[in-house]
PDB file of C-alpha atoms and ligand atoms in Angstrom:
ATOM      1  CA  UNK K  15      84.829  80.009  94.466  1.00  0.00           C
ATOM      2  CA  UNK K  16      81.564  78.124  94.051  1.00  0.00           C
ATOM      3  CA  UNK K  17      78.169  79.813  93.601  1.00  0.00           C
ATOM      4  CA  UNK K  18      77.517  79.885  97.372  1.00  0.00           C
ATOM      5  CA  UNK K  19      80.674  81.925  97.846  1.00  0.00           C
ATOM      6  CA  UNK K  20      79.921  84.281  94.983  1.00  0.00           C
ATOM      7  CA  UNK K  21      76.455  84.974  96.386  1.00  0.00           C
ATOM      8  CA  UNK K  22      77.567  85.547  99.973  1.00  0.00           C
ATOM      9  CA  UNK K  23      80.907  87.319  99.465  1.00  0.00           C
ATOM     10  CA  UNK K  24      79.470  89.829  96.993  1.00  0.00           C
ATOM     11  CA  UNK K  25      76.577  90.838  99.247  1.00  0.00           C
ATOM     12  CA  UNK K  26      76.411  94.123 101.171  1.00  0.00           C
ATOM     13  CA  UNK K  27      75.475  92.149 104.287  1.00  0.00           C
ATOM     14  CA  UNK K  28      78.744  90.201 104.096  1.00  0.00           C
ATOM     15  CA  UNK K  29      80.758  93.393 103.645  1.00  0.00           C
ATOM     16  CA  UNK K  30      79.039  95.000 106.640  1.00  0.00           C
ATOM     17  CA  UNK K  31      79.687  91.951 108.807  1.00  0.00           C
ATOM     18  CA  UNK K  32      83.320  91.788 107.720  1.00  0.00           C
ATOM     19  CA  UNK K  33      83.801  95.428 108.692  1.00  0.00           C
ATOM     20  CA  UNK K  34      82.069  95.207 112.068  1.00  0.00           C
ATOM     21  CA  UNK K  35      83.336  91.794 113.179  1.00  0.00           C
ATOM     22  CA  UNK K  36      86.807  91.647 111.629  1.00  0.00           C
ATOM     23  CA  UNK K  37      88.255  94.752 109.982  1.00  0.00           C
ATOM     24  CA  UNK K  38      87.393  97.271 112.687  1.00  0.00           C
ATOM     25  CA  UNK K  39      88.457  95.237 115.714  1.00  0.00           C
ATOM     26  CA  UNK K  40      91.504  93.700 114.042  1.00  0.00           C
ATOM     27  CA  UNK K  41      92.921  96.997 112.805  1.00  0.00           C
ATOM     28  CA  UNK K  42      92.022  99.080 115.863  1.00  0.00           C
ATOM     29  CA  UNK K  43      95.089 101.033 116.941  1.00  0.00           C
ATOM     30  CA  UNK K  44      97.245  99.502 114.190  1.00  0.00           C
ATOM     31  CA  UNK K  45      99.020 101.945 111.847  1.00  0.00           C
ATOM     32  CA  UNK K  46      98.420 100.436 108.405  1.00  0.00           C
ATOM     33  CA  UNK K  47     101.084 102.576 106.718  1.00  0.00           C
ATOM     34  CA  UNK K  48     100.859 103.920 103.197  1.00  0.00           C
ATOM     35  CA  UNK K  49     101.114 100.664 101.207  1.00  0.00           C
ATOM     36  CA  UNK K  50      98.872  97.666 101.745  1.00  0.00           C
ATOM     37  CA  UNK K  51      98.694  94.327  99.950  1.00  0.00           C
ATOM     38  CA  UNK K  52      95.401  92.435 100.061  1.00  0.00           C
ATOM     39  CA  UNK K  53      95.573  88.714  99.267  1.00  0.00           C
ATOM     40  CA  UNK K  54      92.475  87.036  97.818  1.00  0.00           C
ATOM     41  CA  UNK K  55      90.101  90.011  97.610  1.00  0.00           C
ATOM     42  CA  UNK K  56      87.333  88.195  95.719  1.00  0.00           C
ATOM     43  CA  UNK K  57      84.512  90.686  95.037  1.00  0.00           C
ATOM     44  CA  UNK K  58      86.178  93.287  97.285  1.00  0.00           C
ATOM     45  CA  UNK K  59      84.225  93.293 100.562  1.00  0.00           C
ATOM     46  CA  UNK K  60      87.364  94.279 102.497  1.00  0.00           C
ATOM     47  CA  UNK K  61      88.981  96.233  99.663  1.00  0.00           C
ATOM     48  CA  UNK K  62      86.476  99.071  99.834  1.00  0.00           C
ATOM     49  CA  UNK K  63      87.031  99.624 103.573  1.00  0.00           C
ATOM     50  CA  UNK K  64      90.808  99.165 103.515  1.00  0.00           C
ATOM     51  CA  UNK K  65      91.497 101.392 100.533  1.00  0.00           C
ATOM     52  CA  UNK K  66      90.199 104.495 102.309  1.00  0.00           C
ATOM     53  CA  UNK K  67      92.752 103.939 105.101  1.00  0.00           C
ATOM     54  CA  UNK K  68      95.949 103.713 103.023  1.00  0.00           C
ATOM     55  CA  UNK K  69      97.622 105.581 100.200  1.00  0.00           C
ATOM     56  CA  UNK K  70      97.724 102.603  97.874  1.00  0.00           C
ATOM     57  CA  UNK K  71      96.192  99.138  97.938  1.00  0.00           C
ATOM     58  CA  UNK K  72      97.385  96.333  95.692  1.00  0.00           C
ATOM     59  CA  UNK K  73      95.061  93.337  95.552  1.00  0.00           C
ATOM     60  CA  UNK K  74      96.432  89.985  94.400  1.00  0.00           C
ATOM     61  CA  UNK K  75      93.795  87.608  93.061  1.00  0.00           C
ATOM     62  CA  UNK K  76      94.404  84.240  91.404  1.00  0.00           C
ATOM     63  CA  UNK K  77      91.105  84.094  89.508  1.00  0.00           C
ATOM     64  CA  UNK K  78      91.397  86.264  86.374  1.00  0.00           C
ATOM     65  CA  UNK K  79      87.614  86.736  86.128  1.00  0.00           C
ATOM     66  CA  UNK K  80      87.368  87.918  89.756  1.00  0.00           C
ATOM     67  CA  UNK K  81      90.429  90.117  89.242  1.00  0.00           C
ATOM     68  CA  UNK K  82      88.914  91.778  86.183  1.00  0.00           C
ATOM     69  CA  UNK K  83      85.615  92.366  87.986  1.00  0.00           C
ATOM     70  CA  UNK K  84      87.484  94.014  90.862  1.00  0.00           C
ATOM     71  CA  UNK K  85      89.421  96.238  88.439  1.00  0.00           C
ATOM     72  CA  UNK K  86      86.111  97.306  86.957  1.00  0.00           C
ATOM     73  CA  UNK K  87      84.795  98.091  90.446  1.00  0.00           C
ATOM     74  CA  UNK K  88      87.705 100.415  91.311  1.00  0.00           C
ATOM     75  CA  UNK K  89      88.718 102.291  88.134  1.00  0.00           C
ATOM     76  CA  UNK K  90      91.015 105.318  88.570  1.00  0.00           C
ATOM     77  CA  UNK K  91      91.396 104.830  92.305  1.00  0.00           C
ATOM     78  CA  UNK K  92      94.224 103.907  94.665  1.00  0.00           C
ATOM     79  CA  UNK K  93      93.435 100.205  94.019  1.00  0.00           C
ATOM     80  CA  UNK K  94      95.562  98.121  91.636  1.00  0.00           C
ATOM     81  CA  UNK K  95      94.520  94.531  90.983  1.00  0.00           C
ATOM     82  CA  UNK K  96      97.185  91.986  90.017  1.00  0.00           C
ATOM     83  CA  UNK K  97      96.367  88.483  88.823  1.00  0.00           C
ATOM     84  CA  UNK K  98      98.838  86.164  90.543  1.00  0.00           C
ATOM     85  CA  UNK K  99      99.171  83.237  92.941  1.00  0.00           C
ATOM     86  CA  UNK K 100      99.818  84.339  96.517  1.00  0.00           C
ATOM     87  CA  UNK K 101     102.051  81.322  97.116  1.00  0.00           C
ATOM     88  CA  UNK K 102     104.579  83.120  94.871  1.00  0.00           C
ATOM     89  CA  UNK K 103     104.103  86.857  95.180  1.00  0.00           C
ATOM     90  CA  UNK K 104     105.629  88.913  92.361  1.00  0.00           C
ATOM     91  CA  UNK K 105     107.118  91.648  94.593  1.00  0.00           C
ATOM     92  CA  UNK K 106     110.544  92.070  96.159  1.00  0.00           C
ATOM     93  CA  UNK K 107     111.148  91.691  99.893  1.00  0.00           C
ATOM     94  CA  UNK K 108     109.898  94.482 102.161  1.00  0.00           C
ATOM     95  CA  UNK K 109     107.461  96.064  99.672  1.00  0.00           C
ATOM     96  CA  UNK K 110     104.432  96.661 101.931  1.00  0.00           C
ATOM     97  CA  UNK K 111     103.570  98.084 105.340  1.00  0.00           C
ATOM     98  CA  UNK K 112     100.547  95.822 105.820  1.00  0.00           C
ATOM     99  CA  UNK K 113      99.363  92.557 104.301  1.00  0.00           C
ATOM    100  CA  UNK K 114      95.685  91.677 104.726  1.00  0.00           C
ATOM    101  CA  UNK K 115      93.840  88.467 103.884  1.00  0.00           C
ATOM    102  CA  UNK K 116      90.310  87.506 104.826  1.00  0.00           C
ATOM    103  CA  UNK K 117      88.259  84.340 104.271  1.00  0.00           C
ATOM    104  CA  UNK K 118      90.874  83.129 101.852  1.00  0.00           C
ATOM    105  CA  UNK K 119      93.310  80.630 103.351  1.00  0.00           C
ATOM    106  CA  UNK K 120      90.780  77.764 103.364  1.00  0.00           C
ATOM    107  CA  UNK K 121      90.892  77.949  99.542  1.00  0.00           C
ATOM    108  CA  UNK K 122      94.536  76.823  99.519  1.00  0.00           C
ATOM    109  CA  UNK K 123      94.357  73.050  99.097  1.00  0.00           C
ATOM    110  CA  UNK K 124      97.379  72.055 101.199  1.00  0.00           C
ATOM    111  CA  UNK K 125      98.943  73.117 104.492  1.00  0.00           C
ATOM    112  CA  UNK K 126     102.215  73.524 102.602  1.00  0.00           C
ATOM    113  CA  UNK K 127     100.509  76.014 100.277  1.00  0.00           C
ATOM    114  CA  UNK K 128      98.922  77.901 103.169  1.00  0.00           C
ATOM    115  CA  UNK K 129     102.310  78.157 104.855  1.00  0.00           C
ATOM    116  CA  UNK K 130     103.763  79.403 101.569  1.00  0.00           C
ATOM    117  CA  UNK K 131     101.158  82.211 101.484  1.00  0.00           C
ATOM    118  CA  UNK K 132     101.941  83.148 105.092  1.00  0.00           C
ATOM    119  CA  UNK K 133     105.687  83.044 104.345  1.00  0.00           C
ATOM    120  CA  UNK K 134     105.279  85.184 101.234  1.00  0.00           C
ATOM    121  CA  UNK K 135     103.241  87.698 103.243  1.00  0.00           C
ATOM    122  CA  UNK K 136     106.093  87.889 105.763  1.00  0.00           C
ATOM    123  CA  UNK K 137     108.692  88.262 103.019  1.00  0.00           C
ATOM    124  CA  UNK K 138     106.983  91.211 101.340  1.00  0.00           C
ATOM    125  CA  UNK K 139     106.263  92.985 104.633  1.00  0.00           C
ATOM    126  CA  UNK K 140     108.614  95.735 105.737  1.00  0.00           C
ATOM    127  CA  UNK K 141     110.289  95.164 109.113  1.00  0.00           C
ATOM    128  CA  UNK K 142     107.732  96.136 111.769  1.00  0.00           C
ATOM    129  CA  UNK K 143     104.867  95.638 109.312  1.00  0.00           C
ATOM    130  CA  UNK K 144     101.779  93.648 110.152  1.00  0.00           C
ATOM    131  CA  UNK K 145      99.741  90.785 108.745  1.00  0.00           C
ATOM    132  CA  UNK K 146      95.990  91.074 109.408  1.00  0.00           C
ATOM    133  CA  UNK K 147      94.144  87.865 108.593  1.00  0.00           C
ATOM    134  CA  UNK K 148      91.012  85.956 109.458  1.00  0.00           C
ATOM    135  CA  UNK K 149      89.104  82.904 108.324  1.00  0.00           C
ATOM    136  CA  UNK K 150      86.285  80.640 109.425  1.00  0.00           C
ATOM    137  CA  UNK K 151      86.792  77.841 111.897  1.00  0.00           C
ATOM    138  CA  UNK K 152      86.334  74.313 110.524  1.00  0.00           C
ATOM    139  CA  UNK K 153      82.697  73.159 110.563  1.00  0.00           C
ATOM    140  CA  UNK K 154      80.443  70.577 108.896  1.00  0.00           C
ATOM    141  CA  UNK K 155      78.089  73.280 107.613  1.00  0.00           C
ATOM    142  CA  UNK K 156      80.958  75.128 105.915  1.00  0.00           C
ATOM    143  CA  UNK K 157      82.134  71.850 104.436  1.00  0.00           C
ATOM    144  CA  UNK K 158      78.699  71.497 102.795  1.00  0.00           C
ATOM    145  CA  UNK K 159      78.749  75.162 101.756  1.00  0.00           C
ATOM    146  CA  UNK K 160      81.943  74.411  99.804  1.00  0.00           C
ATOM    147  CA  UNK K 161      80.455  71.602  97.723  1.00  0.00           C
ATOM    148  CA  UNK K 162      82.717  71.034  94.682  1.00  0.00           C
ATOM    149  CA  UNK K 163      85.030  73.744  95.944  1.00  0.00           C
ATOM    150  CA  UNK K 164      88.321  73.643  97.844  1.00  0.00           C
ATOM    151  CA  UNK K 165      87.757  73.533 101.601  1.00  0.00           C
ATOM    152  CA  UNK K 166      90.910  73.251 103.716  1.00  0.00           C
ATOM    153  CA  UNK K 167      90.151  75.194 106.906  1.00  0.00           C
ATOM    154  CA  UNK K 168      92.894  76.097 109.368  1.00  0.00           C
ATOM    155  CA  UNK K 169      92.587  74.804 112.920  1.00  0.00           C
ATOM    156  CA  UNK K 170      93.406  77.915 114.961  1.00  0.00           C
ATOM    157  CA  UNK K 171      94.872  75.747 117.746  1.00  0.00           C
ATOM    158  CA  UNK K 172      98.039  75.348 115.697  1.00  0.00           C
ATOM    159  CA  UNK K 173      98.216  78.810 114.222  1.00  0.00           C
ATOM    160  CA  UNK K 174     100.583  80.452 116.712  1.00  0.00           C
ATOM    161  CA  UNK K 175     103.209  77.740 116.220  1.00  0.00           C
ATOM    162  CA  UNK K 176     102.819  77.887 112.446  1.00  0.00           C
ATOM    163  CA  UNK K 177     103.271  81.654 112.348  1.00  0.00           C
ATOM    164  CA  UNK K 178     106.238  81.590 114.720  1.00  0.00           C
ATOM    165  CA  UNK K 179     107.923  78.819 112.741  1.00  0.00           C
ATOM    166  CA  UNK K 180     107.512  80.879 109.580  1.00  0.00           C
ATOM    167  CA  UNK K 181     109.209  83.820 111.316  1.00  0.00           C
ATOM    168  CA  UNK K 182     106.537  86.178 112.592  1.00  0.00           C
ATOM    169  CA  UNK K 183     107.284  88.037 115.798  1.00  0.00           C
ATOM    170  CA  UNK K 184     104.698  89.576 118.140  1.00  0.00           C
ATOM    171  CA  UNK K 185     101.274  88.178 117.387  1.00  0.00           C
ATOM    172  CA  UNK K 186      97.739  87.921 118.695  1.00  0.00           C
ATOM    173  CA  UNK K 187      95.240  85.230 117.713  1.00  0.00           C
ATOM    174  CA  UNK K 188      91.581  85.666 118.680  1.00  0.00           C
ATOM    175  CA  UNK K 189      89.192  82.738 118.294  1.00  0.00           C
ATOM    176  CA  UNK K 190      85.437  83.138 118.293  1.00  0.00           C
ATOM    177  CA  UNK K 191      83.031  82.300 115.461  1.00  0.00           C
ATOM    178  CA  UNK K 192      86.129  82.679 113.301  1.00  0.00           C
ATOM    179  CA  UNK K 193      89.837  83.136 113.999  1.00  0.00           C
ATOM    180  CA  UNK K 194      91.587  86.448 113.532  1.00  0.00           C
ATOM    181  CA  UNK K 195      95.295  87.144 113.677  1.00  0.00           C
ATOM    182  CA  UNK K 196      97.481  90.198 113.924  1.00  0.00           C
ATOM    183  CA  UNK K 197     101.102  89.161 113.411  1.00  0.00           C
ATOM    184  CA  UNK K 198     104.088  91.482 113.125  1.00  0.00           C
ATOM    185  CA  UNK K 199     107.272  91.092 111.148  1.00  0.00           C
ATOM    186  CA  UNK K 200     110.075  91.761 113.628  1.00  0.00           C
ATOM    187  CA  UNK K 201     111.445  95.285 113.304  1.00  0.00           C
ATOM    188  CA  UNK K 202     115.144  95.673 112.489  1.00  0.00           C
ATOM    189  CA  UNK K 203     117.085  94.661 115.591  1.00  0.00           C
ATOM    190  CA  UNK K 204     113.969  93.370 117.388  1.00  0.00           C
ATOM    191  CA  UNK K 205     114.497  90.075 119.177  1.00  0.00           C
ATOM    192  CA  UNK K 206     111.579  87.823 120.029  1.00  0.00           C
ATOM    193  CA  UNK K 207     112.339  85.650 123.055  1.00  0.00           C
TER     194      UNK K 207
HETATM  195  C1  SAM G 330      86.134  83.419  99.622  1.00  0.00           C
HETATM  196  S1  SAM G 330      86.980  84.610  98.682  1.00  0.00           S
HETATM  197  C2  SAM G 330      87.209  85.865  99.924  1.00  0.00           C
HETATM  198  C3  SAM G 330      87.006  87.246  99.394  1.00  0.00           C
HETATM  199  C4  SAM G 330      87.212  88.371 100.404  1.00  0.00           C
HETATM  200  N1  SAM G 330      88.565  88.377 100.942  1.00  0.00           N
HETATM  201  C5  SAM G 330      86.197  88.306 101.509  1.00  0.00           C
HETATM  202  O1  SAM G 330      86.566  88.051 102.656  1.00  0.00           O
HETATM  203  O2  SAM G 330      85.026  88.543 101.234  1.00  0.00           O
HETATM  204  C6  SAM G 330      88.647  83.965  98.483  1.00  0.00           C
HETATM  205  C7  SAM G 330      89.382  84.555  97.296  1.00  0.00           C
HETATM  206  O3  SAM G 330      90.748  84.131  97.337  1.00  0.00           O
HETATM  207  C8  SAM G 330      91.167  83.872  96.000  1.00  0.00           C
HETATM  208  N2  SAM G 330      92.328  82.971  96.028  1.00  0.00           N
HETATM  209  C9  SAM G 330      92.323  81.639  96.259  1.00  0.00           C
HETATM  210  N3  SAM G 330      93.555  81.151  96.173  1.00  0.00           N
HETATM  211  C10 SAM G 330      94.388  82.182  95.889  1.00  0.00           C
HETATM  212  C11 SAM G 330      95.786  82.303  95.677  1.00  0.00           C
HETATM  213  N4  SAM G 330      96.611  81.239  95.744  1.00  0.00           N
HETATM  214  N5  SAM G 330      96.300  83.523  95.407  1.00  0.00           N
HETATM  215  C12 SAM G 330      95.486  84.614  95.330  1.00  0.00           C
HETATM  216  N6  SAM G 330      94.142  84.550  95.515  1.00  0.00           N
HETATM  217  C13 SAM G 330      93.595  83.362  95.795  1.00  0.00           C
HETATM  218  C14 SAM G 330      89.937  83.253  95.361  1.00  0.00           C
HETATM  219  O4  SAM G 330      90.003  83.298  93.948  1.00  0.00           O
HETATM  220  C15 SAM G 330      88.822  84.108  95.958  1.00  0.00           C
HETATM  221  O5  SAM G 330      88.546  85.236  95.164  1.00  0.00           O
END
């Protein structure tokens, strides 16, 4: 993350906006289950809100400095922070009820890598589990915001096909100022036509 990101993503205003515009609407009516994996938590804007809705939250963060800061923010809680690359998650298949990832996928430099993150999320989900994700839409201003930083935004127009090709079942994509997706791993025996 560059300095712009650190400033914005660590602010209370960002956390409040993430809750009101993304987390609340995206998770409305969705049972999150006891075990949630958050991918790319950064300073933890979503972590704080999500952790009070599940029994345990594991956050996987590639940046060891950000991971250590998040550990220090949530000592002796239901949050465990693991330093790892989400393109190769260090958990067996079907380990989590929910996988959540916000404002993160544009940091993956290639489409192949983004698909690997989405595929790993599907792999570690239990059958019937759900991926909740969102990110910004591509824009010139965000390109400038990411000066000297990775900026590989996802065009939401192709997202449904990408998720279906990877193996997700029922899914909803909403596109406004940003895109948001709720995508289910097919339950055992469920057939998606
Ligand atoms: C812009 S921050 C978003 C933080 C938070 N999710 C939010 O919405 O405020 C993206 C985070 O994803 C992390 N990240 C980038 N690539 C990753 C990867 N391959 N695996 C795990 N985390 C990654 C970055 O280090 C950064 O902390």
